[in-house]
Short mmCIF file of C-alpha atoms and ligand atoms in Angstrom, two decimals:
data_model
loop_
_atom_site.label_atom_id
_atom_site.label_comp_id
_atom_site.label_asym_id
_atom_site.label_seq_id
_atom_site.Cartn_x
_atom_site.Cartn_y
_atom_site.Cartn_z
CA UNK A 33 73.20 153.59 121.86
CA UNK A 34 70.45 150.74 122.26
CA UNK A 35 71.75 147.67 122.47
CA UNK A 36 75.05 148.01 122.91
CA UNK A 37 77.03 145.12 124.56
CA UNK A 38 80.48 144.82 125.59
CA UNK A 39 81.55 141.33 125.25
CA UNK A 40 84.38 140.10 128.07
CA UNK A 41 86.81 139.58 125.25
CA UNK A 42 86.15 143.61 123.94
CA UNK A 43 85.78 144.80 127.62
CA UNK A 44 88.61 147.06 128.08
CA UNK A 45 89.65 148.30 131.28
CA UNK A 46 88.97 151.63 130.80
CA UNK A 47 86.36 151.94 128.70
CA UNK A 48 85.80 155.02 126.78
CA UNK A 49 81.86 154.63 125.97
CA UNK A 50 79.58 153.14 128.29
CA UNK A 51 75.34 153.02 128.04
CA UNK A 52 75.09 156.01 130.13
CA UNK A 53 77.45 158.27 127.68
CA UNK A 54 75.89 157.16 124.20
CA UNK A 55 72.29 155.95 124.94
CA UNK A 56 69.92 156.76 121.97
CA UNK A 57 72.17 159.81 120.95
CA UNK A 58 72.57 160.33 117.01
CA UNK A 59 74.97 162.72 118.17
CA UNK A 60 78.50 162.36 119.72
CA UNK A 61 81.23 164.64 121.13
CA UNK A 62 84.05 163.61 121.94
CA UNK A 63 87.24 165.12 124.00
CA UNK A 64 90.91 164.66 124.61
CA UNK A 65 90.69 162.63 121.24
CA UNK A 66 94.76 162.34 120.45
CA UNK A 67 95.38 163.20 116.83
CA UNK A 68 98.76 163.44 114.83
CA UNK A 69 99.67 166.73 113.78
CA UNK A 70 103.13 166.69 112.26
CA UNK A 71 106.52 165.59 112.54
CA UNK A 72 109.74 166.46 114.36
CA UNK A 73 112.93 166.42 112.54
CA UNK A 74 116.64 166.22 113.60
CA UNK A 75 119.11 166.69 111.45
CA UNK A 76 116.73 166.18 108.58
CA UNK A 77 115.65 163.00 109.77
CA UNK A 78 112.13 162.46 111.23
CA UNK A 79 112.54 161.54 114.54
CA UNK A 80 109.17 161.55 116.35
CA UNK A 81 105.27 162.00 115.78
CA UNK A 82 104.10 165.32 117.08
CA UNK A 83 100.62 164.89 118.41
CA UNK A 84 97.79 166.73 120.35
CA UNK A 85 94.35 166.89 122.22
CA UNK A 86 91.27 167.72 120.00
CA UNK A 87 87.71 168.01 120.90
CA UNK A 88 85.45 166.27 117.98
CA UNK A 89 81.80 166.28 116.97
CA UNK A 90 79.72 163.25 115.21
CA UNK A 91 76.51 163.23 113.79
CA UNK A 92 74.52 160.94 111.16
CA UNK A 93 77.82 158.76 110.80
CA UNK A 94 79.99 162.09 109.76
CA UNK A 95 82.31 163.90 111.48
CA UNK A 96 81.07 167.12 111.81
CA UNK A 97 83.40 169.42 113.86
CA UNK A 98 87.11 169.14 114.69
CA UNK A 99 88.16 171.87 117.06
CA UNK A 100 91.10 172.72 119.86
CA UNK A 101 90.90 169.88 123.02
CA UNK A 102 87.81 171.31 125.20
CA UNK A 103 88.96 169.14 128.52
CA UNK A 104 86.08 170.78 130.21
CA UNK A 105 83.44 170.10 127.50
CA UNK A 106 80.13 168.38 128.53
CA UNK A 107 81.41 165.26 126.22
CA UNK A 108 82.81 161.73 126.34
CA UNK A 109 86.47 161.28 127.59
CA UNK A 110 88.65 160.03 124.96
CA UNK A 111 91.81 159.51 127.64
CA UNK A 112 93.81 160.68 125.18
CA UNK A 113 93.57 157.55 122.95
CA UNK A 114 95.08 157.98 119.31
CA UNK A 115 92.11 158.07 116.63
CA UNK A 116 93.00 156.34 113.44
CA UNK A 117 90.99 155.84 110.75
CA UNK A 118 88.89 152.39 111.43
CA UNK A 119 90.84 149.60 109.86
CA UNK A 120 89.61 147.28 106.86
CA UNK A 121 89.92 143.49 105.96
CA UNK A 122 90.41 143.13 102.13
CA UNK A 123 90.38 139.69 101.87
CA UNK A 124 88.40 137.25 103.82
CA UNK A 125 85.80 134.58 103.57
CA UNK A 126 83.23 135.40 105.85
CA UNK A 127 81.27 132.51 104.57
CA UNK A 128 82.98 129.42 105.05
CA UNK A 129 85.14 129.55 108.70
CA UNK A 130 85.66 126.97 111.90
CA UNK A 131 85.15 130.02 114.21
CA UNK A 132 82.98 130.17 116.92
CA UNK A 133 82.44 126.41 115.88
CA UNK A 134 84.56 123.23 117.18
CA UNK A 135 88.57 123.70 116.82
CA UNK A 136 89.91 121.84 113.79
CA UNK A 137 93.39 121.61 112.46
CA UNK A 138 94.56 121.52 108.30
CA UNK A 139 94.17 118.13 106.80
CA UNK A 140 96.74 116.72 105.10
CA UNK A 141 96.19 118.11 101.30
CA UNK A 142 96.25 115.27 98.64
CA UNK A 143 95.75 116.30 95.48
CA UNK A 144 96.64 120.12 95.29
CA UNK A 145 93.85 122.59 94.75
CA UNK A 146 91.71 119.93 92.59
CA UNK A 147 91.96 117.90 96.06
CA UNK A 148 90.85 120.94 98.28
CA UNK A 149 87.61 121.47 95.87
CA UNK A 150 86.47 118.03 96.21
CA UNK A 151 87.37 117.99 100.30
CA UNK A 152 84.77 121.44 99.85
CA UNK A 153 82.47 119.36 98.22
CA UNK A 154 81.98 117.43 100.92
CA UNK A 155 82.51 120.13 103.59
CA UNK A 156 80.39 122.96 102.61
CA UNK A 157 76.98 121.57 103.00
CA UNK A 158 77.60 120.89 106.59
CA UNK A 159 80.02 124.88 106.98
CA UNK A 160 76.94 126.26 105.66
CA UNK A 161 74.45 124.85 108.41
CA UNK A 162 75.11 127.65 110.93
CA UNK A 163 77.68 129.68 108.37
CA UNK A 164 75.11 132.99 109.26
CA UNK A 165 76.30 132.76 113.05
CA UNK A 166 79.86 131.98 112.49
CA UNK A 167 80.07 134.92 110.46
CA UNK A 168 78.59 137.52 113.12
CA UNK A 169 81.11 135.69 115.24
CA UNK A 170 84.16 136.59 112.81
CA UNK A 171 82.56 140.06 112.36
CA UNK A 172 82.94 140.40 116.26
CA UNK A 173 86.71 139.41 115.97
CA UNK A 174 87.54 141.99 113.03
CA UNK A 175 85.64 144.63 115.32
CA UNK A 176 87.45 143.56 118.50
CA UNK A 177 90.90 144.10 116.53
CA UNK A 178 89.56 147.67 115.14
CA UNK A 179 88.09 146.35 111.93
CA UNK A 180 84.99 147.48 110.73
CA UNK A 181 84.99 146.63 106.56
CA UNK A 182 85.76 143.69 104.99
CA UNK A 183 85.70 142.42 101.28
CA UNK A 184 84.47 139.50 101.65
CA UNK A 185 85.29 136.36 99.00
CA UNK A 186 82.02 134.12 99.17
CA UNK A 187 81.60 130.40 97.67
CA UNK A 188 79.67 130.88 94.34
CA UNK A 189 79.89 127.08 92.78
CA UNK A 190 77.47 124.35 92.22
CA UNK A 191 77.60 122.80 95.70
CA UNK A 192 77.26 125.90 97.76
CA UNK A 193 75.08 127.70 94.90
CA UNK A 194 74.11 131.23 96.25
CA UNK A 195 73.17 129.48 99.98
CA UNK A 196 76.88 130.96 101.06
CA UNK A 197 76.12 134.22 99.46
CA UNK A 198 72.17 134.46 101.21
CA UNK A 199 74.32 133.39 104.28
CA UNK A 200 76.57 136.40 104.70
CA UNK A 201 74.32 138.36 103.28
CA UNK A 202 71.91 137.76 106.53
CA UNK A 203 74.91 137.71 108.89
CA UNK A 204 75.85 141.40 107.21
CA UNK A 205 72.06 142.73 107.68
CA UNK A 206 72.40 141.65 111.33
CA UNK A 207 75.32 143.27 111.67
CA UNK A 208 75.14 146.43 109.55
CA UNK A 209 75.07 148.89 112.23
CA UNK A 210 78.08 148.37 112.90
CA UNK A 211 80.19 147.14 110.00
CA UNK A 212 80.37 147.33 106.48
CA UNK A 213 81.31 144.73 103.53
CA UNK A 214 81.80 144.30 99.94
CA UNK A 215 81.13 141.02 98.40
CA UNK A 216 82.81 139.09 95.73
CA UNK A 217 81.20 136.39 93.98
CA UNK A 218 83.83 133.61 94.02
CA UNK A 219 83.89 130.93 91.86
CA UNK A 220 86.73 128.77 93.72
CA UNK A 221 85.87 125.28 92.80
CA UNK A 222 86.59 127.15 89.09
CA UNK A 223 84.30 128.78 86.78
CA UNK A 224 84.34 125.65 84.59
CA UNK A 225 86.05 123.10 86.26
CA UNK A 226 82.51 122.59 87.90
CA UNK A 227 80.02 124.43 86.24
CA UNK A 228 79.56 127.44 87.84
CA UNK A 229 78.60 129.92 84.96
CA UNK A 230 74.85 129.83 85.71
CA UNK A 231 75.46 130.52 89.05
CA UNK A 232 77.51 133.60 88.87
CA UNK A 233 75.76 134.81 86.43
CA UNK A 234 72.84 134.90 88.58
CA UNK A 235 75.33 136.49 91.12
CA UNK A 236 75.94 139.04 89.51
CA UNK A 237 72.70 140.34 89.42
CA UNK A 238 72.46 140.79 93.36
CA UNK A 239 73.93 142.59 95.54
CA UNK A 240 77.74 142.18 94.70
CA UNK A 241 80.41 143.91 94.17
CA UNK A 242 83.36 141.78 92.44
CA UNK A 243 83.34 138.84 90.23
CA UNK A 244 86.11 136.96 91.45
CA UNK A 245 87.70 133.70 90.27
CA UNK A 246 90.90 131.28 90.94
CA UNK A 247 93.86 129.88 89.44
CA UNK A 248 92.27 129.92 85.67
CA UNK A 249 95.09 127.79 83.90
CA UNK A 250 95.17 125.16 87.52
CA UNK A 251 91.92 124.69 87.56
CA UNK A 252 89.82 125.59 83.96
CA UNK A 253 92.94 124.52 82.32
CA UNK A 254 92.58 127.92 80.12
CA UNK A 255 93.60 131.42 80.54
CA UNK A 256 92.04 133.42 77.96
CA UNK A 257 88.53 131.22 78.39
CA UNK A 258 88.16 131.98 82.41
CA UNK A 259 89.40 135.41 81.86
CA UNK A 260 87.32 136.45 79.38
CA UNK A 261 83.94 135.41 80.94
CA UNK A 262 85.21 137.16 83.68
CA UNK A 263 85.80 140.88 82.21
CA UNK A 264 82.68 140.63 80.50
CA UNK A 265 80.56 139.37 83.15
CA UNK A 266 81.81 142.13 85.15
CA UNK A 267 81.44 145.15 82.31
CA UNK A 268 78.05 143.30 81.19
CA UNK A 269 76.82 143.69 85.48
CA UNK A 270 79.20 147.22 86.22
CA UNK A 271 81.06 145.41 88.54
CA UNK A 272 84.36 144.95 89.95
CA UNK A 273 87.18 142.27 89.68
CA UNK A 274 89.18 140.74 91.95
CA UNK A 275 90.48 137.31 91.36
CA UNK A 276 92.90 134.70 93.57
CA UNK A 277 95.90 134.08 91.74
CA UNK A 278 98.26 131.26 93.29
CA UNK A 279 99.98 130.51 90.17
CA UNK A 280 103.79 131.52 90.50
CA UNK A 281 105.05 130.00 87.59
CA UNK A 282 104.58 130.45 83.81
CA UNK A 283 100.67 130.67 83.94
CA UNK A 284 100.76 133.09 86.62
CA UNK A 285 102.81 135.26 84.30
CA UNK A 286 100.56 135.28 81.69
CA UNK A 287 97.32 135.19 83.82
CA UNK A 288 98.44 139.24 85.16
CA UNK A 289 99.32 140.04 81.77
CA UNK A 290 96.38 138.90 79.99
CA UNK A 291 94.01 140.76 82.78
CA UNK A 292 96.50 143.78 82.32
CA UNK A 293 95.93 143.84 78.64
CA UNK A 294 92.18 143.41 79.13
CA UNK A 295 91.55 146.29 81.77
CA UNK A 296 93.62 148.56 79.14
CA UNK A 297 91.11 147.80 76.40
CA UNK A 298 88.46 148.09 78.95
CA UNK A 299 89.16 151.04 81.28
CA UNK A 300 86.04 151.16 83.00
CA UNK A 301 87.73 148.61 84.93
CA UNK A 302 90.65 150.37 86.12
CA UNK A 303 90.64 151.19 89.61
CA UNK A 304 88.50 148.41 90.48
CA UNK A 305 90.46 145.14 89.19
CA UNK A 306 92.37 143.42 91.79
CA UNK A 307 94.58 140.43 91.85
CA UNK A 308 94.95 138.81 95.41
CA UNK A 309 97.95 136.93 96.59
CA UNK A 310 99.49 136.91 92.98
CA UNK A 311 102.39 135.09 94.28
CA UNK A 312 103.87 135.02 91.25
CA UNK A 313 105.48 138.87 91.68
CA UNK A 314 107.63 137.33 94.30
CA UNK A 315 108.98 135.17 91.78
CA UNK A 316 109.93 137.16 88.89
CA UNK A 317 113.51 138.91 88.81
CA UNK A 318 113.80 142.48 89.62
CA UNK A 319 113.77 143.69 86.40
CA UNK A 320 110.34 141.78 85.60
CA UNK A 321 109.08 142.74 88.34
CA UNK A 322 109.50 146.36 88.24
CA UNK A 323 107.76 145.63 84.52
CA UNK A 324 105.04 144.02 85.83
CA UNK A 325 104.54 146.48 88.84
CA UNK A 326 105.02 149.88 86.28
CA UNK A 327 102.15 147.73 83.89
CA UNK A 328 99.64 147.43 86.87
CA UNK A 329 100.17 150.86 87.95
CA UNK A 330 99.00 151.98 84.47
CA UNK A 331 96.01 150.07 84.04
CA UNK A 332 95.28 150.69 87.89
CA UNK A 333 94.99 146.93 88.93
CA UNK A 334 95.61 146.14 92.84
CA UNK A 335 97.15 143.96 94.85
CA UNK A 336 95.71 142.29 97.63
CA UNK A 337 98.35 140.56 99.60
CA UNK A 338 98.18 138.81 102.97
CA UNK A 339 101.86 139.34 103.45
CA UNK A 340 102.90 135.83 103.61
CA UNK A 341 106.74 135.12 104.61
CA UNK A 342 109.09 132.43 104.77
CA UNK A 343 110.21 131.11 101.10
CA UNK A 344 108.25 133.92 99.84
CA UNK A 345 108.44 137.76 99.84
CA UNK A 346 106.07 139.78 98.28
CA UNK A 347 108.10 142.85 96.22
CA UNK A 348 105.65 145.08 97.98
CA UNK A 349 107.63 148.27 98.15
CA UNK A 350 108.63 147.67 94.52
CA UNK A 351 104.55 147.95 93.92
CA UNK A 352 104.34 151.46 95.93
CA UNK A 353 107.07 152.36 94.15
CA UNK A 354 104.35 152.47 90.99
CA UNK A 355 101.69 153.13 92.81
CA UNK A 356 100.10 150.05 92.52
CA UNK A 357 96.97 149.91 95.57
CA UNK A 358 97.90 147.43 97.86
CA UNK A 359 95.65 145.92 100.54
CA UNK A 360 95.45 143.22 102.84
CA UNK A 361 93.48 140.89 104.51
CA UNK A 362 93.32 137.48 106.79
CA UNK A 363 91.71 135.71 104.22
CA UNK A 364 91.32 132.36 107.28
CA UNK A 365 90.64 132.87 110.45
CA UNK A 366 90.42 128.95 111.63
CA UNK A 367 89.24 127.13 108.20
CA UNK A 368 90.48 123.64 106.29
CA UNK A 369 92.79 126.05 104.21
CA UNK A 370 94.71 127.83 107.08
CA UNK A 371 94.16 128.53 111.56
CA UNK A 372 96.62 131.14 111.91
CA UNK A 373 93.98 134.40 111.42
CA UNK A 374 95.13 136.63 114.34
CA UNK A 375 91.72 138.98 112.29
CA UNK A 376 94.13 141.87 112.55
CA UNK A 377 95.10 143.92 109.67
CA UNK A 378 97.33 145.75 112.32
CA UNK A 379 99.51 143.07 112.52
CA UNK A 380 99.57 142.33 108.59
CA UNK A 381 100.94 146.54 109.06
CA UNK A 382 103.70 145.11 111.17
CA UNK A 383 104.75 142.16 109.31
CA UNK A 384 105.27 144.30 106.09
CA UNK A 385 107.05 146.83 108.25
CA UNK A 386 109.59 143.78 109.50
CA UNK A 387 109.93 141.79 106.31
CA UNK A 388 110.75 145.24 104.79
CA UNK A 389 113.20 146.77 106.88
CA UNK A 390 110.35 149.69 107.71
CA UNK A 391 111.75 150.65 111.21
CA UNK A 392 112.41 154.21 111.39
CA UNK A 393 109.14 156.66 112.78
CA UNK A 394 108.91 157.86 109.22
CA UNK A 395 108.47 153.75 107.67
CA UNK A 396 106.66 152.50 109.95
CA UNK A 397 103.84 155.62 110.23
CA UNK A 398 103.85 155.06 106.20
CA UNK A 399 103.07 151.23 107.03
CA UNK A 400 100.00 151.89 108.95
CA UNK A 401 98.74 152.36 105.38
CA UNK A 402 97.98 148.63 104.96
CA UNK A 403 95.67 148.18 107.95
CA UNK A 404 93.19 151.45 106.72
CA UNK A 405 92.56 150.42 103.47
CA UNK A 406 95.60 153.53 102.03
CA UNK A 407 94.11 155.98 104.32
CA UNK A 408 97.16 158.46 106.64
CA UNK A 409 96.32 160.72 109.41
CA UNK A 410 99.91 162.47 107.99
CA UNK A 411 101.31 163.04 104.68
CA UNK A 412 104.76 162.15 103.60
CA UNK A 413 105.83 165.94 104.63
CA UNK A 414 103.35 165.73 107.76
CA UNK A 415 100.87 167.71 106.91
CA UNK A 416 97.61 166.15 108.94
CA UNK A 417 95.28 165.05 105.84
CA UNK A 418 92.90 163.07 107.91
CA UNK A 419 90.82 163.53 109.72
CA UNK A 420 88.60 166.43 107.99
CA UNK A 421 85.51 167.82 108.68
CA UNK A 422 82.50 165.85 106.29
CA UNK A 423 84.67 162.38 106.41
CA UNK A 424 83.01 159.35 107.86
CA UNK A 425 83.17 159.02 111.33
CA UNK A 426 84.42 155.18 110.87
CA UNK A 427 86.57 155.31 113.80
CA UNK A 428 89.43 153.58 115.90
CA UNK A 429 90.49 154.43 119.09
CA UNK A 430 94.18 153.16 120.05
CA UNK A 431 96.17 152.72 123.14
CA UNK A 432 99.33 154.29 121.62
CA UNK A 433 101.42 157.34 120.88
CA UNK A 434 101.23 157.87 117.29
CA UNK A 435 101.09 155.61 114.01
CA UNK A 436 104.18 154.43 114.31
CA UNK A 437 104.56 153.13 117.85
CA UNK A 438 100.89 151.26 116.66
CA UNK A 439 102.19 149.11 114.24
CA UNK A 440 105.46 148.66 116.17
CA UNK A 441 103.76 147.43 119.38
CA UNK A 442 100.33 146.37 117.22
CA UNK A 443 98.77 148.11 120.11
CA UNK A 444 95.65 147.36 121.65
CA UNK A 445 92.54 148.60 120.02
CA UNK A 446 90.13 150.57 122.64
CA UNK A 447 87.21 151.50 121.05
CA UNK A 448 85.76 151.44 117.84
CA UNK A 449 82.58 153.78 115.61
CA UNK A 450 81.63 152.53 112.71
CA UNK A 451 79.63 155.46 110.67
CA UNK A 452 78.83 157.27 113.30
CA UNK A 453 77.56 154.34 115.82
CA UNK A 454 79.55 153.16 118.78
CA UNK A 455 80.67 149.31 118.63
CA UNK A 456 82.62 149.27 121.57
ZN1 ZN B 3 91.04 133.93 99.74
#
């Protein structure tokens, strides 16, 4: 492939693709690509991940052939690498980050959130100076940890305007080769708080995905009022929702029940509403919450979590339990909200699997679920599911066993195609 570069940081020591493999080929062909095939039981319990050598075609960013190992095929050496699906980042800002700028810690926060918007007052204009190149920067990070989607939150309000949107949007288009995004219009100094309305509004008719929003009942001081303009600016533009929701007391209660009761009375929503963080779930008591969780299964809301720890856990397994989606995300990398960003959704995979106990080869396979965006190479009997002929060919390639022993040992990531073309 033209103009591919290995970076020192993505250099691996045994590479699998090199410029004299993949040089303007549309097609690839792969061998001794390791892919899970099943489990092995004892005693009824699942005890390992059976695995084995395939030989795999790729053309116009599909996979197009997925046959018995061919170790003597004219066709790029794999090493036996484990191919997972290529991860995704649900929830990050692309457009407002430190990285690949000058290291800066967290301020101290006066004045809660209403203090953080006027602190991005006066940050944003200069974040958005060279916000395009920090972004292809963050972009490389994702990619170098097997990431090649995000959703990415971006600063809709009257300071920023749609200059953090037109930002991305140029970092994406240099980038779209090799990665892929959805955007949400994000009102976070509040939809009315600061008057953002025109600007979302004219948002929402470009190229975005989500309406998203914050804290309604911190920061508009009204529920109902945010909401509202919300759901209809998204049914009015056929877009999704996904909103940040840090409330975890009384408001943040009502917030997920008033969006519930508005995605029933507007289905055309399900499926693509999302709340993320909604602390507030780690709050409630176990009967509430298994209310709350059964209520956003129904109406087909999602949770986008980052996993936090410490004072509070997440009832995660109580959402799978109901089928609620849930992703994850980074959310910061190095920003004035947070510096601990590792950019792997791999290692959100093994957090989840240590807050929750997931330890055995059958949990922590299951847990890899996170880090792809829902997608298994197994199911829950181990039957392969993925991958199959026709899927895209977005593609990691680990240094590890099976699923399991990759979120365990967040092993490193070797290689990664993103529809069809080689990033590393
Ligand atoms: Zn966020």
């Amino acid at each position: 492939m033209a103009g591919l570069a290995l970076t020192p940081t993505m250099m691996s020591a045994t590479p699998i693709f090199n410029d004299k493999d993949i040089s303007g080929k549309e097609k690839l062909a792969l061998k001794n690509v390791r892919l899970e095939t099943g489990f092995e039981y004892e005693e009824g319990e699942i005890i390992a991940t059976k695995t084995d050598l395939f030989y795999i075609e790729i053309e116009n960013g599909k996979i197009t052939k997925i046959s018995p190992n061919q170790p003597n095929a004219k066709a790029i050496d794999a090493k036996g690498f484990l191919m997972l699906p290529a991860f995704k980042d649900m929830h990050i800002h692309l457009d407002k980050t430190f990285y690949g700028d000058k290291w800066q810690a967290v301020r101290k926060r006066t004045g809660g959130v209403k203090g953080m918007i006027a602190l991005e007052q006066k940050m944003m204009p200069e974040l958005l100076k060279n916000s395009t190149f920090k972004a292809e920067k963050m972009i490389e990070l994702l990619h170098s940890k097997g990431t090649s989607f995000a959703r990415s939150h971006v600063n809709i309000e009257p300071t920023s305007q749609l200059h953090s949107l037109k930002n991305v949007q140029k970092a994406l288009d240099n980038k779209k080769k090799t990665f892929g995004a959805e955007l949400v219009a994000f009102p976070q100094h509040g939809v009315f708080y600061t008057d953002s309305v025109p600007y979302l509004k004219e948002a929402a008719k470009m190229d975005i995905d989500f309406i998203g929003g914050v804290d309604p009942f911190t920061i508009d001081g009204a529920i109902e009022k945010t909401i509202d303009f919300t759901v209809q600016l998204a049914l009015d533009n056929k877009k999704g929702i996904d909103i940040h929701l840090h409330e975890s007391g009384d408001s943040g209660l009502k917030t997920v029940e008033y969006l519930i009761e508005k995605v029933n009375e507007n289905p055309s929503l399900k499926g693509k509403t999302y709340l993320s963080h909604c602390f507030v779930l780690g709050k409630l008591d176990k009967t509430k919450q298994e209310e709350i969780a059964e209520k956003l299964g129904h109406a087909e809301i999602g949770i986008v979590s980052t996993i936090p720890f410490g004072s509070l856990i997440m009832p995660i397994p109580t959402l799978y339990k109901y089928n609620v989606k849930v992703l994850t995300g980074n959310d910061s990398i190095v920003d004035h909200w947070n510096t601990f960003g590792t950019g792997s959704v791999l290692q959100k995979a093994n957090l989840m699997a240590q807050l929750y106990g997931q330890s055995t080869e059958f949990l922590l396979s299951r847990s890899l679920r996170l880090a792809t965006g829902n997608v298994l190479p197994l199911d829950d009997k181990g039957n392969q599911q993925w991958p199959k002929v026709g899927d895209n060919a977005d593609l990691a390639f680990l240094n590890a066993s099976c699923s399991a022993e990759a979120v365990s040992r967040i092993s490193n990531v070797e290689s990664l195609i993103h529809q069809g073309s080689v990033v590393f």
